[in-house]
XYZ file of N, CA and C in Angstrom:
198
model
N -20.234 -104.383 -88.801
C -20.432 -105.594 -89.557
C -21.059 -105.290 -90.917
N -22.008 -104.407 -90.925
C -22.693 -104.080 -92.170
C -21.721 -103.505 -93.198
N -20.836 -102.647 -92.756
C -19.846 -102.058 -93.662
C -18.946 -103.129 -94.262
N -18.530 -104.086 -93.463
C -17.679 -105.169 -93.949
C -18.439 -106.015 -94.971
N -19.698 -106.342 -94.669
C -20.513 -107.138 -95.594
C -20.656 -106.420 -96.925
N -21.049 -105.150 -96.886
C -21.235 -104.397 -98.132
C -19.930 -104.278 -98.915
N -18.848 -103.975 -98.245
C -17.552 -103.834 -98.935
C -17.140 -105.141 -99.601
N -17.283 -106.236 -98.884
C -16.865 -107.538 -99.414
C -17.705 -107.950 -100.619
N -19.010 -107.791 -100.513
C -19.864 -108.249 -101.604
C -19.841 -107.302 -102.805
N -19.555 -106.039 -102.596
C -19.395 -105.119 -103.731
C -18.092 -105.384 -104.485
N -17.096 -105.909 -103.777
C -15.793 -106.172 -104.397
C -15.796 -107.448 -105.243
N -16.800 -108.283 -105.079
C -16.887 -109.527 -105.843
C -17.369 -109.268 -107.262
N -17.034 -110.196 -108.139
C -17.601 -110.132 -109.484
C -19.103 -110.363 -109.383
N -19.876 -109.787 -110.285
C -21.332 -110.003 -110.263
C -21.668 -111.486 -110.415
N -22.665 -111.933 -109.703
C -23.151 -113.305 -109.806
C -24.627 -113.274 -110.184
N -25.099 -114.385 -110.739
C -26.502 -114.471 -111.135
C -27.092 -115.720 -110.506
N -28.035 -115.592 -109.626
C -28.718 -114.369 -109.220
C -27.832 -113.538 -108.291
N -28.071 -112.239 -108.219
C -27.271 -111.371 -107.359
C -27.418 -111.756 -105.884
N -26.359 -111.551 -105.137
C -26.388 -111.831 -103.705
C -27.300 -110.842 -102.983
N -28.049 -111.341 -102.031
C -28.906 -110.480 -101.218
C -28.090 -109.675 -100.201
N -26.812 -109.987 -100.074
C -25.970 -109.287 -99.101
C -25.897 -107.790 -99.381
N -25.973 -107.405 -100.640
C -25.912 -105.984 -101.002
C -27.110 -105.230 -100.428
N -28.229 -105.920 -100.276
C -29.446 -105.294 -99.759
C -29.549 -105.344 -98.237
N -28.542 -105.924 -97.588
C -28.560 -106.029 -96.117
C -28.634 -104.637 -95.506
N -29.442 -104.495 -94.462
C -29.577 -103.232 -93.740
C -29.288 -103.475 -92.267
N -29.217 -102.410 -91.511
C -29.041 -102.549 -90.062
C -30.170 -103.410 -89.499
N -31.379 -103.179 -89.988
C -32.539 -103.909 -89.467
C -32.483 -105.403 -89.818
N -32.129 -105.732 -91.066
C -32.086 -107.148 -91.441
C -30.926 -107.872 -90.761
N -29.799 -107.196 -90.611
C -28.669 -107.797 -89.909
C -29.003 -107.994 -88.433
N -29.643 -107.010 -87.824
C -30.063 -107.127 -86.423
C -31.003 -108.312 -86.243
N -31.953 -108.476 -87.166
C -32.896 -109.599 -87.088
C -32.151 -110.936 -87.182
N -31.171 -111.026 -88.068
C -30.384 -112.254 -88.190
C -29.610 -112.535 -86.904
N -29.041 -111.497 -86.316
C -28.273 -111.672 -85.079
C -29.174 -112.048 -83.911
N -30.415 -111.600 -83.927
C -31.349 -111.976 -82.868
C -31.755 -113.448 -82.989
N -31.747 -113.989 -84.208
C -32.079 -115.394 -84.415
C -30.865 -116.298 -84.235
N -29.676 -115.761 -84.449
C -28.470 -116.578 -84.398
C -27.320 -115.821 -83.774
N -26.183 -115.831 -84.453
C -25.007 -115.121 -83.950
C -24.095 -114.814 -85.131
N -22.927 -114.289 -84.835
C -21.978 -113.954 -85.896
C -20.562 -114.059 -85.373
N -19.648 -114.188 -86.294
C -18.223 -114.174 -85.993
C -17.649 -112.971 -86.741
N -16.960 -112.118 -86.027
C -16.338 -110.938 -86.621
C -14.826 -111.117 -86.562
N -14.189 -111.121 -87.716
C -12.731 -111.216 -87.777
C -12.157 -109.806 -87.818
N -11.058 -109.597 -87.122
C -10.405 -108.292 -87.119
C -8.941 -108.452 -87.466
N -8.400 -107.445 -88.122
C -6.970 -107.332 -88.363
C -6.547 -106.098 -87.591
N -5.811 -106.304 -86.517
C -5.526 -105.200 -85.606
C -6.834 -104.753 -84.990
N -7.140 -103.493 -85.094
C -8.386 -102.950 -84.561
C -9.474 -102.803 -85.620
N -9.176 -103.243 -86.852
C -10.133 -103.044 -87.958
C -10.922 -104.310 -88.246
N -12.249 -104.189 -88.413
C -13.036 -105.347 -88.822
C -12.620 -105.786 -90.226
N -12.468 -107.104 -90.429
C -11.972 -107.596 -91.709
C -12.860 -108.668 -92.332
N -13.759 -109.252 -91.584
C -14.616 -110.299 -92.137
C -15.754 -110.611 -91.188
N -16.823 -111.159 -91.757
C -18.013 -111.493 -90.970
C -18.567 -112.821 -91.472
N -18.985 -113.657 -90.556
C -19.788 -114.833 -90.878
C -21.007 -114.765 -89.966
N -22.191 -114.720 -90.560
C -23.431 -114.717 -89.790
C -23.926 -116.159 -89.737
N -24.282 -116.626 -88.543
C -24.742 -117.998 -88.342
C -26.185 -117.952 -87.850
N -27.086 -118.534 -88.644
C -28.503 -118.564 -88.267
C -29.005 -120.001 -88.371
N -30.051 -120.326 -87.612
C -30.595 -121.678 -87.738
C -31.328 -121.831 -89.062
N -31.065 -122.934 -89.750
C -31.772 -123.227 -90.991
C -33.120 -123.849 -90.689
N -33.940 -124.059 -91.709
C -35.275 -124.612 -91.492
C -35.247 -126.019 -90.890
N -34.145 -126.736 -91.089
C -34.017 -128.095 -90.541
C -33.318 -128.104 -89.183
N -33.045 -126.903 -88.631
C -32.393 -126.799 -87.332
C -30.872 -126.846 -87.406
N -30.315 -127.021 -88.592
C -28.867 -127.055 -88.762
C -28.365 -125.641 -89.003
N -27.231 -125.308 -88.422
C -26.676 -123.961 -88.578
C -26.397 -123.650 -90.040
N -26.736 -122.432 -90.434
C -26.519 -121.971 -91.810
C -25.582 -120.762 -91.731
N -24.456 -120.846 -92.466
C -23.494 -119.745 -92.491
C -23.841 -118.833 -93.663
N -23.983 -117.533 -93.384
C -24.278 -116.579 -94.440
C -23.312 -115.399 -94.339
N -23.298 -114.600 -95.377
C -22.479 -113.386 -95.445
C -21.006 -113.700 -95.234
N -20.563 -114.863 -95.712
C -19.173 -115.297 -95.549
C -18.284 -114.469 -96.448
């Protein structure tokens, strides 16, 4: 998942402020998955996309790393 996130966000044009996705690590992704869940899209046997779903401060699901 981390490789897909980094590849996707590096391929985007720069945004201001920069996305925190570039700074994602195994530890930060693991922490997000422990609080919520994720959807991993695959094309054949290859990972192709990730959506991380975590609870927001108001209890509503927040989609990140889309």
